[in-house]
Amino acid sequence: MSRNQSVSLIRYDDQIIDEDGNPICKTRETLGNENENHLNDQETQTKKQSNVQLREILNCVLPPVKLNEYHEYKQVSSAAASREEVIALQTAWDDQLQLRQARESGICAIREELNEQAFNELIRQISISLPERGLLALPGDANEEAIQCAIARDTELRAASVKLNEYHEYKQVSSAAASREEVIALQTAWDDQLQLRQARESGICAIREELNEQAFNELIRQISISLPERGLLALRIRDEAKMTIQTYHTLYQSSLAFGMRKCIQSQSEIEQLQQELHELQAQKATVARKLKELRVQKQNVEKLCNEQKQIDQKAQTQEMEFLKHQQEALQSYLKTEFGK
């Protein structure tokens, strides 16, 4: 195994299925179960219906995962987890965090991925024992709301006991197991409280965060009664999620401060650039004036040069004509005097 090889913390079936949920290949366990089912058809039929309902709920909570391009899928296991398997899950979680060198604090994609896998495995385990409780733990708009009135045992479950008033009176969480009806009532109360307190549907909302924390704490209480190790696992997942959210809050505050500094800096830079722009515009006007003056001077110089050139050409022409006339006169004189 390579050092950074990823192992899923979610328990899947060995059986491979297609897009429609039909098995592609059967394991030995499946074949053995089919041979035993022929012995008792009525009991097998009842068990089959129960397994089909449980499988539909599990596939709704945790959809099958695509394996390759041949449209082969694997689905989460429907086998209940024992106490030893919950402890093994915690051990595997720690091993994977250490093996993949996840950061202990701050934003870490590896830690978030493993936390999500551990939470999904926890949802799978509690969905097998009570599907409504699994739907309550599932993140989503339909199951994300409701709780304060339905928490009949306490209003806050951040610790083992909650302070009631300034007289140091406390109340503890109930140790009574929750029934299916109480879980459904918890979901309904959660929705009612979100609507009553006008919690925001998206974005950062303190009311929604408070109700979600209370609902998850009530969920931890319920599953801790049936299996304490599983409750400790859920508690650790809650603390990991809080640490991640707190990191994002810190990052958000830092980004706001950084944005304000950049905004102030940009304002001062804009003023400086505007001042430089005015100076450059003034320099441009001065240069334009000088250019206009130089063009006028150029035109005057060109005009003077042309006039002087014409005068020089005229003087040269007159001088050439005069010299030609003298040459002709001298030649005629020489012919008259020495031609004889």
CSV table of C-alpha atoms in Angstrom, one decimal:
chain,number,residue,atom,x,y,z
A,1,MET,CA,0.0,0.0,0.0
A,2,SER,CA,1.3,3.4,-0.9
A,3,ARG,CA,1.7,6.0,1.8
A,4,ASN,CA,-1.1,8.3,0.6
A,5,GLN,CA,-3.5,5.6,-0.6
A,6,SER,CA,-7.1,6.5,0.3
A,7,VAL,CA,-9.3,3.9,2.0
A,8,SER,CA,-13.0,4.6,2.4
A,9,LEU,CA,-14.4,4.6,5.9
A,10,ILE,CA,-17.8,3.8,4.6
A,11,ARG,CA,-18.8,0.2,4.6
A,12,TYR,CA,-20.0,-1.1,1.2
A,13,ASP,CA,-21.4,-4.4,0.0
A,14,ASP,CA,-19.2,-6.7,-2.1
A,15,GLN,CA,-22.0,-7.1,-4.6
A,16,ILE,CA,-21.7,-5.0,-7.8
A,17,ILE,CA,-25.0,-3.6,-9.3
A,18,ASP,CA,-25.9,-1.8,-12.5
A,19,GLU,CA,-27.7,1.6,-12.9
A,20,ASP,CA,-31.1,-0.1,-12.2
A,21,GLY,CA,-30.0,-1.7,-9.0
A,22,ASN,CA,-29.8,-5.2,-10.5
A,23,PRO,CA,-26.8,-7.4,-9.3
A,24,ILE,CA,-24.1,-7.9,-11.9
A,25,CYS,CA,-22.3,-10.7,-10.0
A,26,LYS,CA,-23.3,-12.6,-6.9
A,27,THR,CA,-21.0,-13.2,-3.9
A,28,ARG,CA,-20.9,-16.6,-2.2
A,29,GLU,CA,-22.9,-15.2,0.7
A,30,THR,CA,-25.7,-14.2,-1.7
A,31,LEU,CA,-25.7,-17.6,-3.4
A,32,GLY,CA,-25.8,-19.3,0.0
A,33,ASN,CA,-28.7,-17.2,1.2
A,34,GLU,CA,-30.7,-18.0,-2.0
A,35,ASN,CA,-30.3,-21.7,-1.3
A,36,GLU,CA,-31.5,-21.3,2.3
A,37,ASN,CA,-34.5,-19.1,1.1
A,38,HIS,CA,-36.0,-22.0,-0.8
A,39,LEU,CA,-36.6,-23.9,2.5
A,40,ASN,CA,-38.9,-21.3,4.0
A,41,ASP,CA,-40.7,-19.2,1.4
A,42,GLN,CA,-43.0,-17.2,3.6
A,43,GLU,CA,-40.3,-16.2,6.1
A,44,THR,CA,-38.0,-15.4,3.1
A,45,GLN,CA,-40.7,-13.2,1.5
A,46,THR,CA,-41.2,-11.2,4.6
A,47,LYS,CA,-37.5,-10.8,5.1
A,48,LYS,CA,-37.1,-9.8,1.5
A,49,GLN,CA,-39.7,-7.0,1.7
A,50,SER,CA,-38.0,-5.7,4.9
A,51,ASN,CA,-34.6,-5.8,3.2
A,52,VAL,CA,-36.0,-4.0,0.1
A,53,GLN,CA,-37.5,-1.2,2.2
A,54,LEU,CA,-34.2,-0.8,4.1
A,55,ARG,CA,-32.2,-0.9,0.9
A,56,GLU,CA,-34.4,1.9,-0.6
A,57,ILE,CA,-33.9,4.0,2.5
A,58,LEU,CA,-30.2,3.5,2.4
A,59,ASN,CA,-29.9,4.3,-1.3
A,60,CYS,CA,-31.9,7.4,-0.6
A,61,VAL,CA,-29.7,8.5,2.3
A,62,LEU,CA,-26.4,7.4,0.7
A,63,PRO,CA,-26.7,6.8,-3.1
A,64,PRO,CA,-24.6,4.0,-4.8
A,65,VAL,CA,-21.1,5.0,-6.0
A,66,LYS,CA,-20.1,4.5,-9.6
A,67,LEU,CA,-17.0,2.3,-9.9
A,68,ASN,CA,-16.0,2.7,-13.6
A,69,GLU,CA,-17.1,3.6,-17.1
A,70,TYR,CA,-19.0,0.3,-17.5
A,71,HIS,CA,-21.8,1.6,-15.3
A,72,GLU,CA,-21.0,-0.7,-12.4
A,73,TYR,CA,-22.0,0.6,-9.0
A,74,LYS,CA,-21.5,-0.4,-5.4
A,75,GLN,CA,-24.0,0.4,-2.6
A,76,VAL,CA,-23.6,0.8,1.1
A,77,SER,CA,-23.9,-2.3,3.3
A,78,SER,CA,-27.2,-2.9,5.1
A,79,ALA,CA,-25.5,-5.0,7.8
A,80,ALA,CA,-25.8,-3.5,11.3
A,81,ALA,CA,-22.5,-2.4,12.9
A,82,SER,CA,-21.4,-4.0,16.1
A,83,ARG,CA,-19.6,-2.3,19.0
A,84,GLU,CA,-16.2,-3.6,17.8
A,85,GLU,CA,-16.9,-2.3,14.3
A,86,VAL,CA,-17.6,1.2,15.7
A,87,ILE,CA,-14.3,1.1,17.6
A,88,ALA,CA,-12.6,-0.1,14.4
A,89,LEU,CA,-14.1,2.8,12.5
A,90,GLN,CA,-12.5,5.3,15.0
A,91,THR,CA,-9.2,3.5,14.7
A,92,ALA,CA,-9.3,3.5,10.9
A,93,TRP,CA,-10.2,7.2,11.0
A,94,ASP,CA,-7.2,8.0,13.1
A,95,ASP,CA,-4.9,5.8,11.0
A,96,GLN,CA,-6.1,7.5,7.7
A,97,LEU,CA,-5.6,11.0,9.2
A,98,GLN,CA,-2.0,10.1,10.2
A,99,LEU,CA,-1.3,8.1,7.0
A,100,ARG,CA,-2.5,10.9,4.7
A,101,GLN,CA,-0.8,13.6,6.8
A,102,ALA,CA,-3.9,15.6,7.5
A,103,ARG,CA,-3.4,19.0,9.1
A,104,GLU,CA,-4.5,19.1,12.8
A,105,SER,CA,-6.0,22.6,12.5
A,106,GLY,CA,-7.0,25.1,9.8
A,107,ILE,CA,-8.5,24.2,6.4
A,108,CYS,CA,-7.5,20.7,5.2
A,109,ALA,CA,-9.2,19.0,2.3
A,110,ILE,CA,-8.0,15.6,3.5
A,111,ARG,CA,-9.5,16.0,7.0
A,112,GLU,CA,-12.8,17.3,5.5
A,113,GLU,CA,-13.0,14.3,3.2
A,114,LEU,CA,-12.3,11.8,6.0
A,115,ASN,CA,-14.8,13.6,8.3
A,116,GLU,CA,-17.4,13.4,5.6
A,117,GLN,CA,-16.8,9.6,5.2
A,118,ALA,CA,-17.0,9.0,8.9
A,119,PHE,CA,-20.2,11.0,9.1
A,120,ASN,CA,-21.7,9.1,6.2
A,121,GLU,CA,-20.8,5.8,7.8
A,122,LEU,CA,-22.4,7.0,11.0
A,123,ILE,CA,-25.6,7.9,9.1
A,124,ARG,CA,-25.5,4.4,7.5
A,125,GLN,CA,-25.3,2.7,10.9
A,126,ILE,CA,-28.1,4.7,12.6
A,127,SER,CA,-30.3,4.4,9.5
A,128,ILE,CA,-30.3,0.6,9.8
A,129,SER,CA,-31.6,0.7,13.4
A,130,LEU,CA,-34.0,3.6,12.8
A,131,PRO,CA,-34.4,5.1,9.3
A,132,GLU,CA,-36.1,8.3,10.6
A,133,ARG,CA,-33.0,9.0,12.7
A,134,GLY,CA,-30.8,8.6,9.6
A,135,LEU,CA,-32.9,11.0,7.6
A,136,LEU,CA,-32.6,13.5,10.5
A,137,ALA,CA,-28.8,13.2,10.4
A,138,LEU,CA,-28.7,13.6,6.6
A,139,PRO,CA,-27.8,17.1,5.5
A,140,GLY,CA,-30.3,18.7,3.2
A,141,ASP,CA,-33.1,21.3,3.0
A,142,ALA,CA,-35.8,18.8,3.8
A,143,ASN,CA,-34.1,17.5,7.0
A,144,GLU,CA,-32.1,20.6,8.0
A,145,GLU,CA,-34.7,22.3,10.1
A,146,ALA,CA,-36.5,22.0,13.4
A,147,ILE,CA,-35.9,21.3,17.0
A,148,GLN,CA,-36.1,23.7,20.0
A,149,CYS,CA,-39.7,23.0,21.1
A,150,ALA,CA,-39.4,19.2,20.5
A,151,ILE,CA,-36.3,18.9,22.7
A,152,ALA,CA,-38.5,18.1,25.8
A,153,ARG,CA,-35.5,17.0,27.9
A,154,ASP,CA,-33.3,20.0,27.5
A,155,THR,CA,-32.8,23.2,25.5
A,156,GLU,CA,-29.1,23.0,25.0
A,157,LEU,CA,-26.9,19.9,25.0
A,158,ARG,CA,-23.5,21.4,24.7
A,159,ALA,CA,-22.4,19.6,27.9
A,160,ALA,CA,-23.7,16.9,30.2
A,161,SER,CA,-25.8,19.5,32.2
A,162,VAL,CA,-27.2,22.9,31.4
A,163,LYS,CA,-27.4,25.8,33.7
A,164,LEU,CA,-30.9,27.1,34.3
A,165,ASN,CA,-30.4,30.3,36.3
A,166,GLU,CA,-28.1,32.3,38.5
A,167,TYR,CA,-28.8,30.1,41.5
A,168,HIS,CA,-26.6,27.3,40.1
A,169,GLU,CA,-29.5,25.1,39.2
A,170,TYR,CA,-28.8,22.6,36.4
A,171,LYS,CA,-30.7,20.0,34.4
A,172,GLN,CA,-29.2,16.9,32.7
A,173,VAL,CA,-30.0,15.3,29.4
A,174,SER,CA,-32.5,12.4,29.6
A,175,SER,CA,-31.3,8.8,29.5
A,176,ALA,CA,-34.6,7.6,28.0
A,177,ALA,CA,-34.4,6.1,24.5
A,178,ALA,CA,-36.2,8.0,21.8
A,179,SER,CA,-39.0,6.2,19.8
A,180,ARG,CA,-39.7,6.5,16.1
A,181,GLU,CA,-42.6,8.9,16.9
A,182,GLU,CA,-40.3,11.2,18.9
A,183,VAL,CA,-37.7,11.3,16.1
A,184,ILE,CA,-40.5,12.3,13.6
A,185,ALA,CA,-41.7,14.9,16.2
A,186,LEU,CA,-38.1,16.2,16.4
A,187,GLN,CA,-38.0,16.8,12.7
A,188,THR,CA,-41.4,18.5,12.7
A,189,ALA,CA,-40.4,20.8,15.6
A,190,TRP,CA,-37.1,21.6,13.9
A,191,ASP,CA,-39.0,22.8,10.8
A,192,ASP,CA,-41.5,24.8,13.0
A,193,GLN,CA,-38.8,26.5,14.9
A,194,LEU,CA,-36.9,27.5,11.8
A,195,GLN,CA,-40.0,29.0,10.4
A,196,LEU,CA,-41.1,30.6,13.6
A,197,ARG,CA,-37.8,32.2,14.3
A,198,GLN,CA,-37.4,33.3,10.6
A,199,ALA,CA,-34.1,31.6,10.0
A,200,ARG,CA,-32.5,32.3,6.6
A,201,GLU,CA,-32.6,29.5,4.1
A,202,SER,CA,-29.1,30.1,2.8
A,203,GLY,CA,-26.0,31.9,3.8
A,204,ILE,CA,-24.7,32.6,7.3
A,205,CYS,CA,-27.6,32.5,9.9
A,206,ALA,CA,-27.0,32.3,13.7
A,207,ILE,CA,-30.5,31.0,14.3
A,208,ARG,CA,-30.2,28.1,11.8
A,209,GLU,CA,-26.7,27.3,13.3
A,210,GLU,CA,-28.1,27.2,16.8
A,211,LEU,CA,-31.0,24.9,15.9
A,212,ASN,CA,-28.8,22.7,13.8
A,213,GLU,CA,-26.4,22.3,16.8
A,214,GLN,CA,-29.3,21.5,19.1
A,215,ALA,CA,-30.7,18.9,16.7
A,216,PHE,CA,-27.3,17.2,16.3
A,217,ASN,CA,-26.7,17.2,20.0
A,218,GLU,CA,-30.1,15.5,20.5
A,219,LEU,CA,-29.2,13.0,17.8
A,220,ILE,CA,-25.9,12.3,19.7
A,221,ARG,CA,-27.9,11.8,22.9
A,222,GLN,CA,-30.2,9.3,21.2
A,223,ILE,CA,-27.5,7.2,19.6
A,224,SER,CA,-25.3,7.3,22.8
A,225,ILE,CA,-28.1,5.5,24.7
A,226,SER,CA,-28.1,2.6,22.3
A,227,LEU,CA,-24.3,2.4,21.7
A,228,PRO,CA,-22.0,4.8,23.7
A,229,GLU,CA,-19.1,4.2,21.3
A,230,ARG,CA,-21.2,5.4,18.4
A,231,GLY,CA,-22.2,8.4,20.4
A,232,LEU,CA,-18.5,9.3,21.0
A,233,LEU,CA,-17.9,8.9,17.3
A,234,ALA,CA,-20.7,11.3,16.6
A,235,LEU,CA,-19.4,13.7,19.2
A,236,ARG,CA,-16.0,13.7,17.6
A,237,ILE,CA,-17.6,14.4,14.2
A,238,ARG,CA,-19.4,17.3,15.7
A,239,ASP,CA,-16.2,18.7,17.2
A,240,GLU,CA,-14.4,18.3,13.9
A,241,ALA,CA,-17.2,20.1,12.1
A,242,LYS,CA,-17.1,22.9,14.7
A,243,MET,CA,-13.4,23.3,14.2
A,244,THR,CA,-13.8,23.5,10.4
A,245,ILE,CA,-16.6,26.0,10.7
A,246,GLN,CA,-14.6,28.1,13.1
A,247,THR,CA,-11.7,28.1,10.7
A,248,TYR,CA,-13.9,29.3,7.9
A,249,HIS,CA,-15.3,32.0,10.2
A,250,THR,CA,-11.7,33.1,11.0
A,251,LEU,CA,-10.9,33.1,7.3
A,252,TYR,CA,-14.1,35.1,6.6
A,253,GLN,CA,-13.2,37.7,9.2
A,254,SER,CA,-9.6,37.9,7.9
A,255,SER,CA,-10.9,38.3,4.4
A,256,LEU,CA,-13.2,41.1,5.5
A,257,ALA,CA,-10.3,42.9,7.2
A,258,PHE,CA,-8.1,42.3,4.2
A,259,GLY,CA,-10.8,43.6,1.9
A,260,MET,CA,-11.2,46.8,4.0
A,261,ARG,CA,-7.5,47.4,4.0
A,262,LYS,CA,-7.4,47.0,0.2
A,263,CYS,CA,-10.4,49.3,-0.2
A,264,ILE,CA,-8.7,52.0,1.9
A,265,GLN,CA,-5.5,51.5,0.1
A,266,SER,CA,-7.2,51.6,-3.3
A,267,GLN,CA,-8.9,54.9,-2.3
A,268,SER,CA,-5.6,56.5,-1.5
A,269,GLU,CA,-4.1,55.1,-4.7
A,270,ILE,CA,-7.0,56.5,-6.7
A,271,GLU,CA,-6.5,60.0,-5.2
A,272,GLN,CA,-2.8,59.8,-5.9
A,273,LEU,CA,-3.4,58.6,-9.5
A,274,GLN,CA,-6.0,61.4,-10.0
A,275,GLN,CA,-3.4,64.0,-8.8
A,276,GLU,CA,-0.8,62.4,-11.2
A,277,LEU,CA,-3.4,62.6,-13.9
A,278,HIS,CA,-4.0,66.3,-13.4
A,279,GLU,CA,-0.2,66.9,-13.4
A,280,LEU,CA,0.2,65.0,-16.6
A,281,GLN,CA,-2.7,66.8,-18.2
A,282,ALA,CA,-1.1,70.2,-17.3
A,283,GLN,CA,2.2,68.9,-18.7
A,284,LYS,CA,0.4,67.9,-21.8
A,285,ALA,CA,-1.2,71.3,-22.2
A,286,THR,CA,2.2,73.0,-21.8
A,287,VAL,CA,3.8,70.7,-24.4
A,288,ALA,CA,0.9,71.3,-26.8
A,289,ARG,CA,1.5,75.1,-26.4
A,290,LYS,CA,5.2,74.7,-27.1
A,291,LEU,CA,4.5,72.5,-30.1
A,292,LYS,CA,2.1,75.1,-31.5
A,293,GLU,CA,4.7,77.9,-31.0
A,294,LEU,CA,7.4,75.7,-32.6
A,295,ARG,CA,5.2,75.0,-35.6
A,296,VAL,CA,4.6,78.8,-36.1
A,297,GLN,CA,8.4,79.4,-35.8
A,298,LYS,CA,9.0,76.6,-38.3
A,299,GLN,CA,6.6,78.2,-40.8
A,300,ASN,CA,8.2,81.6,-40.4
A,301,VAL,CA,11.7,80.1,-40.8
A,302,GLU,CA,10.6,78.2,-43.9
A,303,LYS,CA,9.0,81.3,-45.4
A,304,LEU,CA,12.2,83.3,-44.8
A,305,CYS,CA,14.3,80.5,-46.2
A,306,ASN,CA,12.2,80.4,-49.4
A,307,GLU,CA,12.4,84.2,-49.8
A,308,GLN,CA,16.1,84.2,-49.3
A,309,LYS,CA,16.5,81.3,-51.8
A,310,GLN,CA,14.5,83.2,-54.4
A,311,ILE,CA,16.7,86.3,-53.9
A,312,ASP,CA,19.9,84.3,-54.2
A,313,GLN,CA,18.7,82.5,-57.3
A,314,LYS,CA,17.8,85.8,-58.9
A,315,ALA,CA,21.2,87.3,-58.0
A,316,GLN,CA,23.0,84.3,-59.4
A,317,THR,CA,21.0,84.5,-62.6
A,318,GLN,CA,21.8,88.1,-63.1
A,319,GLU,CA,25.5,87.5,-62.4
A,320,MET,CA,25.6,84.6,-64.9
A,321,GLU,CA,24.0,86.8,-67.6
A,322,PHE,CA,26.5,89.6,-66.9
A,323,LEU,CA,29.4,87.2,-67.1
A,324,LYS,CA,28.1,85.8,-70.4
A,325,HIS,CA,27.8,89.3,-71.8
A,326,GLN,CA,31.4,90.1,-70.8
A,327,GLN,CA,32.6,86.9,-72.3
A,328,GLU,CA,30.9,87.7,-75.6
A,329,ALA,CA,32.3,91.2,-75.6
A,330,LEU,CA,35.8,90.0,-74.8
A,331,GLN,CA,35.7,87.4,-77.5
A,332,SER,CA,34.5,89.9,-80.1
A,333,TYR,CA,37.3,92.3,-79.1
A,334,LEU,CA,40.0,89.6,-79.4
A,335,LYS,CA,38.7,88.7,-82.8
A,336,THR,CA,38.8,92.3,-83.9
A,337,GLU,CA,42.3,93.0,-82.6
A,338,PHE,CA,44.1,89.8,-83.3
A,339,GLY,CA,42.0,88.4,-86.1
A,340,LYS,CA,43.8,90.4,-88.7
